[in-house]
Coordinates of C-alpha atoms and ligand atoms in Angstrom, one line a residue:
X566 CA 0.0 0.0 0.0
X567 CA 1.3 3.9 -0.4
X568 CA 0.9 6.1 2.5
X569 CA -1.2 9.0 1.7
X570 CA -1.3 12.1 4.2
X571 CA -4.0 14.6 3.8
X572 CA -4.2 17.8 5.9
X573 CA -7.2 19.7 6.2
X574 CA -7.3 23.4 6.7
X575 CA -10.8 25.9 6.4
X576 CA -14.3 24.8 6.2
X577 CA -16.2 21.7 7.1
X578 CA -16.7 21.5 3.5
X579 CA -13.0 21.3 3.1
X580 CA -13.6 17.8 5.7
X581 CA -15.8 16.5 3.8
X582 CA -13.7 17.0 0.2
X583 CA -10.9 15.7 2.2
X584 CA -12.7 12.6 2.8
X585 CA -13.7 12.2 -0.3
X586 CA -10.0 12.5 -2.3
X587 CA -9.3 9.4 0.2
X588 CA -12.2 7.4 -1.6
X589 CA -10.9 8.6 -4.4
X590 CA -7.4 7.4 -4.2
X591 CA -8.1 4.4 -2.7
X592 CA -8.4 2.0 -5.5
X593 CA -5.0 3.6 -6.7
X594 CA -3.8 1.6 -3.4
X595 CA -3.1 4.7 -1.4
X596 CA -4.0 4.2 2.7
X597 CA -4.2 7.0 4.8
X598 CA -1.3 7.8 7.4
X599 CA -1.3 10.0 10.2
X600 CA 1.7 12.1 9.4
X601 CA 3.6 13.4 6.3
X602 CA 6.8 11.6 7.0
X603 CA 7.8 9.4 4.6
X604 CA 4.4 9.6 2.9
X605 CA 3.8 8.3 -1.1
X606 CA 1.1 11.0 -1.7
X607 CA 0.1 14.3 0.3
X608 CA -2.4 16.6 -0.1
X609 CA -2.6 20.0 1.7
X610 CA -6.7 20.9 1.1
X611 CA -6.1 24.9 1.9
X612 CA -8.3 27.8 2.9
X613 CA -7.8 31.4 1.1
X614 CA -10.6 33.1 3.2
X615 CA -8.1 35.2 5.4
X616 CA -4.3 35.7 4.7
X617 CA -3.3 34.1 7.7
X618 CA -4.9 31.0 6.3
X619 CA -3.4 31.4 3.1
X620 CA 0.3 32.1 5.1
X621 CA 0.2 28.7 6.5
X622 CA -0.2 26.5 3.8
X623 CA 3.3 28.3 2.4
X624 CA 5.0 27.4 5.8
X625 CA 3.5 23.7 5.8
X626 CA 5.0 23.5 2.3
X627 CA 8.4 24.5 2.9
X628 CA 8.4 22.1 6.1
X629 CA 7.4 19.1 3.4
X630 CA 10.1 19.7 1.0
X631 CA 12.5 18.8 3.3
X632 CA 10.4 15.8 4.2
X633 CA 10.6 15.2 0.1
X634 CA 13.9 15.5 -0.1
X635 CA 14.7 13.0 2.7
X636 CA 12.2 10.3 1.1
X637 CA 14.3 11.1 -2.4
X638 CA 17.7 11.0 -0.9
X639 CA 16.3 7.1 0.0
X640 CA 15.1 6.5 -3.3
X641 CA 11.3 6.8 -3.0
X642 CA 9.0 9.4 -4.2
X643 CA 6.6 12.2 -2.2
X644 CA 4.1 13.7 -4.4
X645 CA 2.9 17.3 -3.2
X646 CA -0.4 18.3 -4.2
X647 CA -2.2 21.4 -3.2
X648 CA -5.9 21.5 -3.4
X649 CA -8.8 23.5 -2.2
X650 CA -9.2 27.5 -2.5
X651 CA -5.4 28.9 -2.0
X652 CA -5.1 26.1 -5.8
X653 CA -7.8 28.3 -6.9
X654 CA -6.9 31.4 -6.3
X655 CA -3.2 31.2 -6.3
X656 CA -3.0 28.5 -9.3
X657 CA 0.8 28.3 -11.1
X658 CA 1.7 31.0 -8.6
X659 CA 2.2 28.0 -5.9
X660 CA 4.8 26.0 -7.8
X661 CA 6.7 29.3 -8.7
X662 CA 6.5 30.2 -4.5
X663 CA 7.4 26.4 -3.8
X664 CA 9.3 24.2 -6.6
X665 CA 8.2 21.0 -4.3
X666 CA 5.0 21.6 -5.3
X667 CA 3.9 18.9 -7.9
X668 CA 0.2 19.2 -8.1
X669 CA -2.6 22.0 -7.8
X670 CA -5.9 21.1 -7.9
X671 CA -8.7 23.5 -7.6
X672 CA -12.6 22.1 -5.5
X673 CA -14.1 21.9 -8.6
X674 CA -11.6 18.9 -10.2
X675 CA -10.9 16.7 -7.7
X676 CA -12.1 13.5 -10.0
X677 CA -9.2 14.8 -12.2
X678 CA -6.7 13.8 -9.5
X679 CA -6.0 9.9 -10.5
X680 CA -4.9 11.2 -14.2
X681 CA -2.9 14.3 -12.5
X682 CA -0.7 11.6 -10.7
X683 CA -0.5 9.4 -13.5
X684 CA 0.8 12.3 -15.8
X685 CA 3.5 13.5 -12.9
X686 CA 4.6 9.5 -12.4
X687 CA 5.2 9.5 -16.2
X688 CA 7.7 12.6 -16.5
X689 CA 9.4 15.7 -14.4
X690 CA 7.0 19.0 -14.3
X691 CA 3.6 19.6 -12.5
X692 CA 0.2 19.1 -13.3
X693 CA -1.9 22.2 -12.7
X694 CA -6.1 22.2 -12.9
X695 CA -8.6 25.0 -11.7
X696 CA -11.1 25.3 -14.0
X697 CA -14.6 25.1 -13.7
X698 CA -15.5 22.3 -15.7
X699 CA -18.7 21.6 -17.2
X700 CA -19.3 17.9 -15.7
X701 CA -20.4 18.0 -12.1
X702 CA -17.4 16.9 -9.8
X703 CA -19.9 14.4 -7.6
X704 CA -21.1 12.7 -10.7
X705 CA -17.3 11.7 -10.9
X706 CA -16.6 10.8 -7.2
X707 CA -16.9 7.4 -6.0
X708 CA -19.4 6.6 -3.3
X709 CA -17.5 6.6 0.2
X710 CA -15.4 3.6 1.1
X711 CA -15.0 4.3 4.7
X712 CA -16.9 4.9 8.0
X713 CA -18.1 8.2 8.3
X714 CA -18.5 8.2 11.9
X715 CA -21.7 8.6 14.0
X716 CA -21.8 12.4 13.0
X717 CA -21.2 13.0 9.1
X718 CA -20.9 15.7 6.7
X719 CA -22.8 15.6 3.2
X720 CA -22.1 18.6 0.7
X721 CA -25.4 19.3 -0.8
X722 CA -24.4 22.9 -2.4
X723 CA -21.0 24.6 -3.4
X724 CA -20.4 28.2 -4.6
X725 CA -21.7 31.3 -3.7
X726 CA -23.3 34.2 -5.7
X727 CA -23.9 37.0 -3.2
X728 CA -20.3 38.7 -3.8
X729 CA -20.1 40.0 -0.5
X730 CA -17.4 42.7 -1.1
X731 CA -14.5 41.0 1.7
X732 CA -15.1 37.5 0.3
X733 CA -13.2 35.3 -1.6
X734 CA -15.5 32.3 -1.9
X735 CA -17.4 33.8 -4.9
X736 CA -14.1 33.2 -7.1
X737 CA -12.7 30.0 -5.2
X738 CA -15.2 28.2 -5.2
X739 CA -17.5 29.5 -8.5
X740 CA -21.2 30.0 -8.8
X741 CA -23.9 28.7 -6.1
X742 CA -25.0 25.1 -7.5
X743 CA -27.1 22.5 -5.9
X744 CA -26.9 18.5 -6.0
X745 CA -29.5 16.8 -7.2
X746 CA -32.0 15.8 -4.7
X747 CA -32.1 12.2 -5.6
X748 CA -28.1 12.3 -5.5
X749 CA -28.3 13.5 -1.7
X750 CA -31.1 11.4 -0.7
X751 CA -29.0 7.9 -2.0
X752 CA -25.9 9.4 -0.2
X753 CA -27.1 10.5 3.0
X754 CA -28.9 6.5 3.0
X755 CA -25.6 5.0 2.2
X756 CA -24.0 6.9 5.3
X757 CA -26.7 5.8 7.8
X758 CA -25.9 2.1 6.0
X759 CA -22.3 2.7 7.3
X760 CA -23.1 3.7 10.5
X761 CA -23.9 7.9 10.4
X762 CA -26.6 8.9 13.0
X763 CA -26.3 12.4 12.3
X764 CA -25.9 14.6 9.1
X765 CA -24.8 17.8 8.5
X766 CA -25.8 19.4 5.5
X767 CA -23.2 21.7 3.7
X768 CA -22.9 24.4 1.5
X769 CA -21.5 27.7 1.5
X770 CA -24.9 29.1 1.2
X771 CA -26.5 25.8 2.0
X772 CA -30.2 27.4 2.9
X773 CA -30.1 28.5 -1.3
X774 CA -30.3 25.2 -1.9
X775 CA -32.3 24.3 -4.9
X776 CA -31.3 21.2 -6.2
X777 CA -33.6 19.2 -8.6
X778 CA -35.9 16.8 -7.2
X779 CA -37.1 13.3 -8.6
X780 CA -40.6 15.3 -9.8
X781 CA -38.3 17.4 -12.2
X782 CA -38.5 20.8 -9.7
X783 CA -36.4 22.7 -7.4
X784 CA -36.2 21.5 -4.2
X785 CA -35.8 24.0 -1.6
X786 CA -33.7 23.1 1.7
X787 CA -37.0 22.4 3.6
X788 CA -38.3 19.9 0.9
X789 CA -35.3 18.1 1.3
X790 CA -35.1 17.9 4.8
X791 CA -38.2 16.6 5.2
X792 CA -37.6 13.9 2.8
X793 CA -34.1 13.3 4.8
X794 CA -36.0 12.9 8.2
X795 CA -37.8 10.1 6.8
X796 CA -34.9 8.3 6.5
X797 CA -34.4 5.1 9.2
X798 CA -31.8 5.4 11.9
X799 CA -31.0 9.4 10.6
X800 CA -32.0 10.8 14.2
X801 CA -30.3 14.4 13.5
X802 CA -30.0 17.1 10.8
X803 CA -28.2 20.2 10.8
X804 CA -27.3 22.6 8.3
X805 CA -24.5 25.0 7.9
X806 CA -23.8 27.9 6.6
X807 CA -27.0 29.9 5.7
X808 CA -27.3 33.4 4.1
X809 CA -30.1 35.4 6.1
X810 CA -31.6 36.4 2.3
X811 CA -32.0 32.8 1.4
X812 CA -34.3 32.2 5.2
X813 CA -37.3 31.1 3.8
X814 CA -40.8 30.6 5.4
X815 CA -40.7 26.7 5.0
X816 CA -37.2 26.5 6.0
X817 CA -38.3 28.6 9.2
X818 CA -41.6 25.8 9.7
X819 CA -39.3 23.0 9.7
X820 CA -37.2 24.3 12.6
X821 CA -40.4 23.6 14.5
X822 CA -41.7 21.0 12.6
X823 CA -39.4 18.2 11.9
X824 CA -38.0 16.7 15.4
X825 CA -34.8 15.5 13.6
X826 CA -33.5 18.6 12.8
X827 CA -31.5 20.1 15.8
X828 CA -32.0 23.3 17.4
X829 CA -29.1 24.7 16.4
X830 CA -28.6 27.4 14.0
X831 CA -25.4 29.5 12.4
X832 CA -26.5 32.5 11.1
X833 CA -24.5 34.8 10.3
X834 CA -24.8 38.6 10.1
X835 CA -21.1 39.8 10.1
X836 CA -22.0 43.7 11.1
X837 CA -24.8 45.6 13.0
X838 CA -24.5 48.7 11.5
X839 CA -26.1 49.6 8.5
X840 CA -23.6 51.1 6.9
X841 CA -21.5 48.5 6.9
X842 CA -24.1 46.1 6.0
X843 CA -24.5 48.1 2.9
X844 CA -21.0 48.7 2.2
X845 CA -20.3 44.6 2.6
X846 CA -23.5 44.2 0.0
X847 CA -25.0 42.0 2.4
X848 CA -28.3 42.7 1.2
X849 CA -30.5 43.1 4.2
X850 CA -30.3 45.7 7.4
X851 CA -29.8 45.3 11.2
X852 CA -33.5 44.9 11.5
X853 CA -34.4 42.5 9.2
X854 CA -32.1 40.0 10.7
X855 CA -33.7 40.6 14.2
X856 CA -36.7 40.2 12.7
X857 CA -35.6 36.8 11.6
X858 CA -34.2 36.0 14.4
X859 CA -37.8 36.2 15.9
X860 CA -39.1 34.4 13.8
X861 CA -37.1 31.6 13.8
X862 CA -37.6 31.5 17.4
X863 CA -41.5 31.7 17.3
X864 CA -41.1 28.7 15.9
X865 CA -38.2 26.9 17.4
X866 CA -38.4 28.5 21.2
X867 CA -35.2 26.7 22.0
X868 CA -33.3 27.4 19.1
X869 CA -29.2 28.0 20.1
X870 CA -27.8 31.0 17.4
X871 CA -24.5 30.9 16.3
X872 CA -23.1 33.8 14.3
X873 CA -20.2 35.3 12.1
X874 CA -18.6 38.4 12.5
X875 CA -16.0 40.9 11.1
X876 CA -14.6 44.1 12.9
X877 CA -12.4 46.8 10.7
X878 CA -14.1 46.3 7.8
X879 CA -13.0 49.7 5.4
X880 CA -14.9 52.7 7.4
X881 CA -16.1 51.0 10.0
X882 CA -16.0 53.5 12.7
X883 CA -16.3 53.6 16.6
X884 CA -20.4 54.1 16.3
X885 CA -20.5 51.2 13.7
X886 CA -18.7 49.4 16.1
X887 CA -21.2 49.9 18.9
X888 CA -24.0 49.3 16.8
X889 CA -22.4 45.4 16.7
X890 CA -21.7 45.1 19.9
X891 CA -25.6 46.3 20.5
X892 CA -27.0 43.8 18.6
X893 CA -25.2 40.9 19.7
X894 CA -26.5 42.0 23.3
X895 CA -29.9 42.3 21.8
X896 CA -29.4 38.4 19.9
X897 CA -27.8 36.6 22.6
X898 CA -25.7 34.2 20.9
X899 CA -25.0 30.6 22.2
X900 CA -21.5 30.6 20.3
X901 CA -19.7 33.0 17.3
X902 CA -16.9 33.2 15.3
X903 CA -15.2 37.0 15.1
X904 CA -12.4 37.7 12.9
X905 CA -10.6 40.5 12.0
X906 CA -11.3 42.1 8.7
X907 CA -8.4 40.7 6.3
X908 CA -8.3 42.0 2.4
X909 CA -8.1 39.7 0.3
X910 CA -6.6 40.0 -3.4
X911 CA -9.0 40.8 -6.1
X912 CA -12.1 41.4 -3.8
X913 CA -13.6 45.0 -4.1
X914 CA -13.1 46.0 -0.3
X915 CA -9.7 45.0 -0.1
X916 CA -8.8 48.1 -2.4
X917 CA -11.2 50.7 -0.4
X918 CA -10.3 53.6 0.9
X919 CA -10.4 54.0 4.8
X920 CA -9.0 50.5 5.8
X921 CA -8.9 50.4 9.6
X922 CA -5.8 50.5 10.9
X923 CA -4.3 47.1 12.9
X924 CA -4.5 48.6 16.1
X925 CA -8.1 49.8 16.5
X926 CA -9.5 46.1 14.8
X927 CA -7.2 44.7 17.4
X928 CA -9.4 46.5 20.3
X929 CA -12.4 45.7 18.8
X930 CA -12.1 42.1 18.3
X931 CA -11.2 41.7 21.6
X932 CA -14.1 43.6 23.5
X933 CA -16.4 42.0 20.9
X934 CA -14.6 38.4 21.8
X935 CA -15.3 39.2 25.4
X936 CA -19.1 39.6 25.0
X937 CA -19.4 36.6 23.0
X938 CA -17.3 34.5 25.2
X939 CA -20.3 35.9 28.3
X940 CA -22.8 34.7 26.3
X941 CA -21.5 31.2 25.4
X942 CA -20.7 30.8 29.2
X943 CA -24.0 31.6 30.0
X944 CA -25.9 30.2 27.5
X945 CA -23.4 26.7 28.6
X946 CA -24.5 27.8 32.7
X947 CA -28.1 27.7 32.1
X948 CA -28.0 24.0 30.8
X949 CA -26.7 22.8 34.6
X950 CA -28.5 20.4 35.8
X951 CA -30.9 20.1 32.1
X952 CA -31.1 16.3 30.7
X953 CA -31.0 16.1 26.9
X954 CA -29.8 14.0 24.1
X955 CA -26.2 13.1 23.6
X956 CA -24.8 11.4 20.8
X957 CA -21.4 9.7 21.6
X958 CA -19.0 10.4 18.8
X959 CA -15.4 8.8 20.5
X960 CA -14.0 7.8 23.4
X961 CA -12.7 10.6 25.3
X962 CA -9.2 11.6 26.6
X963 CA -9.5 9.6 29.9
X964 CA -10.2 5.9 30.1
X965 CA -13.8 5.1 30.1
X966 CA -14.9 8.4 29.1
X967 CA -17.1 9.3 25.6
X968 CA -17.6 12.1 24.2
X969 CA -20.7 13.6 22.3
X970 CA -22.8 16.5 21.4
X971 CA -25.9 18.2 22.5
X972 CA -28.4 18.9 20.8
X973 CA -27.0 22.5 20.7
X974 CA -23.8 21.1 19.9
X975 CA -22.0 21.5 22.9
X976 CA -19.1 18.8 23.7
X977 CA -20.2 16.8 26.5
X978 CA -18.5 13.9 28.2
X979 CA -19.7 11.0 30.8
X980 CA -17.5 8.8 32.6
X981 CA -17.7 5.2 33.1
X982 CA -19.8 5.0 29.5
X983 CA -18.7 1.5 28.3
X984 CA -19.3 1.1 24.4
X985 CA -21.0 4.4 23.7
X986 CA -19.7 5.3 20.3
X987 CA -22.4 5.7 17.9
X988 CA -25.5 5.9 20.8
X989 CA -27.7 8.9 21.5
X990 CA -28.2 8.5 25.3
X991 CA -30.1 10.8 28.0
X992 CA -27.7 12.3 30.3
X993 CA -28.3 14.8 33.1
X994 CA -25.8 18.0 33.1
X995 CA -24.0 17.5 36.1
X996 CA -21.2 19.9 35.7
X997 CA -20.1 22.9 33.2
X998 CA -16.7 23.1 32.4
X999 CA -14.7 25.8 30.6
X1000 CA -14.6 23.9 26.7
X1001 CA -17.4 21.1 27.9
X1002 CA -20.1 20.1 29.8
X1003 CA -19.8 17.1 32.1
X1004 CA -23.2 14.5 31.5
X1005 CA -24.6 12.5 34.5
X1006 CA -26.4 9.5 33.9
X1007 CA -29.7 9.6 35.1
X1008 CA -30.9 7.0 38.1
X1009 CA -32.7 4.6 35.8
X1010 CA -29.9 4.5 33.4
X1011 CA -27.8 4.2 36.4
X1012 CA -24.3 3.2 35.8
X1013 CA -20.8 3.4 37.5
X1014 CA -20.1 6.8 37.3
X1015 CA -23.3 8.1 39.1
X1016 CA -22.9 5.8 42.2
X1017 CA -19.3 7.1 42.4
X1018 CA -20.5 10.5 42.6
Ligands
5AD1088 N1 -11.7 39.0 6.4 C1 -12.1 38.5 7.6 N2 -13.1 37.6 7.8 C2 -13.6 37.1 6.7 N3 -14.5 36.1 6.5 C3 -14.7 36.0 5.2 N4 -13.9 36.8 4.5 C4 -13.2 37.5 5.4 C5 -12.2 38.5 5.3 N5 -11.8 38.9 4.1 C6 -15.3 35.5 7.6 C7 -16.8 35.8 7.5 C8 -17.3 34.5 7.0 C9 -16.4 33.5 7.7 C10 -16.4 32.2 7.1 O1 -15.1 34.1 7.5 O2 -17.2 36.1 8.8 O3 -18.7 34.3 7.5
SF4_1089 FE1 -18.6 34.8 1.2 FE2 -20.8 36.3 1.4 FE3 -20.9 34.2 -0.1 FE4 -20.7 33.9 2.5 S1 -22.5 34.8 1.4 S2 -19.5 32.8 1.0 S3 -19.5 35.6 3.1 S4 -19.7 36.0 -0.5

């Protein structure tokens, strides 16, 4: 067999991609290995949506030529390939930064991989491919070979055509398109065959989903996960990430209507100020997203929001600022993700005027940061001593110990578990740790662990 490393940067689309590259290269006899050394084949599936993402993938590179150069100097053979966004954007630019560099391979030509080895086993050079071709990558990829897990990923939609002006993914990763519905539905049963009890539903604007159904129309999101819930042994459904412009009423119903899909939702806004809004070309105001967020919690009282954000976008000033900070009060977020504004090559804001100098993002990420990180600790305080769902998904760092996720997708781990892995069990929140919550089991599901305590 050939050892093949794969290392996974970005998105939980990037994951799932990842995974599938394996399946692909596995009838070409490659295994995966947990490290680069000495490895036959490795792929580095990059992110290009901030520079600092983009910076690593250059430093990982340079580390792996000297791993190259060891396997040559004893004969064998490394083959560097770089896929995912920084391949897209970057392209021949790569190989001229880093000679090593055998392979790029943009999201959209994965399936082209197998003949892109072939060609660089037959001669000296590199093999380069990030077009958009016409025939649709999944129609090309094998079904999966392995075990997904108890909690899988299943990319329903790629692409993205809102042009928000900071982001790349509108040129990485092409238009917004939609899988088939029939396509999903035989994939999502194959993954529940092989042992999935939860799917997450991708796309980088996965609530635009329109994908065509068996009856020749569009499916919306809502359709489909409907159709998904009916599916034996699928207990949960989530989907991530959604666009507020692409909320629709039905996907907003199902929130309260289909008991498989969990009540967890990442929404993200990016700004509170209008200006801002406007000037990212989000598309909607401050007010229509609180206005969505009540909706969606009329019909999901529950319902745990996650968000993104981005401080120092060009002209964002102090009151702009404030107006953030005052919504995410007026929200209440269970978790979000805050990032620094970073320009990004060939994106409209990266060349505005007014950029926000280092200093003054610095300040505001971190009091931002600091209000978020209350309202995940007290969103993860006011589940003490609740009992919900868990599903286990591995054994945890200590012996005897599994670890799962809420329905809200908090880690939680119970001690003393036994074979858990795969099982949605009741547990009682007995404890709430900084990164976790620590699960009791409750006295008719007595084991172990609760007579020690
Ligand atoms: N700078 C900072 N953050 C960005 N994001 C996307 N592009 C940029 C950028 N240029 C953030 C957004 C998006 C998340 C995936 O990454 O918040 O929702
Ligand atoms: Fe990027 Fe905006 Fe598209 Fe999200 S919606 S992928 S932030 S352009």
């Amino acid at each position: 067999m050939k050892k093949l490393f794969i290392k996974t940067y970005g998105c939980q689309m990037n994951v799932y991609d990842s995974a599938r590259m394996a399946d692909l290269l596995a009838p070409l006899g490659y295994a995966p290995a947990e490290a680069p050394d000495g490895a036959d084949m490795v792929i580095l599936n990059t992110c290009h949506i901030r520079e600092k993402a983009a910076e690593k993938v250059y430093s990982e590179l340079g580390r792996l030529k000297h791993l190259k150069e060891e396997k040559a100097e004893a004969g064998g053979r490394m083959v560097i390939a770089v896929a995912g966004c920084v391949a897209q954007a970057e392209g021949e630019e790569i190989v001229a930064r880093q000679p090593a560099v055998d392979i790029v391979v943009g999201p959209q030509s994965y399936h082209r991989l197998p003949e892109m080895i072939a060609k660089i086993a037959r001669g000296t050079g590199h093999a380069l491919e990030t077009e958009f071709p016409a025939v649709d990558k999944f129609d090309s990829l094998p079904d999966e070979s392995r075990a997904p897990g108890p909690a899988a990923f299943l990319t329903v939609q790629e692409g993205c055509d809102k042009f928000c002006t900071f982001c790349v993914v509108p040129y990485t990763r092409g238009a917004e398109f939609s899988r088939p519905a029939a396509q999903v539905l035989n994939e999502a049963r194959r993954l529940v065959s092989l042992g999935a009890r939860e799917i997450t539903l991708l796309g980088q604007n996965v609530n635009a989903y329109a994908g065509e159904g068996p009856d020749g129309k569009d499916w919306s999101l809502a359709r489909l996960i409907r159709e998904l819930a009916g599916i034996d042994g699928l207990a949960r459904l989530r989907f991530t990430t959604s666009h507020p412009r692409d909320m629709r009423d039905d996907l907003i119903a199902a929130h309260g209507e289909v008991p498989q899909l969990m009540p967890y939702l990442h929404l993200p806004i990016q700004s509170g100020s209008d200006a801002i809004l406007e000037a990212m070309n989000r598309g909607h105001q401050a007010a229509d997203y609180l206005r969505l967020v009540a909706r969606i919690r009329a019909a999901r009282p529950d319902l745990a929001l996650s968000s993104d954000f981005i401080v120092g976008f060009p002209g964002e000033t102090d009151a702009d600022f404030r107006a953030t900070m005052k919504l995410v009060e007026e929200v209440n977020y269970a978790q979000a993700f805050s990032f620094k504004y970073s320009p990004r090559p060939g994106t409209p804001a990266s060349t505005a005027a007014r950029q926000v100098p280092e200093d003054v993002k610095s300040a505001r990420l971190l009091e931002l940061q600091a209000l978020l990180a209350a309202q995940q600790g007290a969103f993860n305080a006011s589940c003490a001593g609740r009992v919900m769902d868990v599903l286990f998904e591995k054994p945890g760092r200590k012996a005897g110990q599994a670890v799962g996720r809420s329905p809200y997708l908090q880690p939680v781990h119970v001690d003393g578990a036994g074979d858990l892995i795969g099982q949605i069990r009741t547990v009682r929140i007995a404890e709430v740790l900084s990164n976790s919550l620590r699960g009791a089991w409750l006295r008719e599901d007595a084991c172990v662990s609760e007579a020690a305590e």
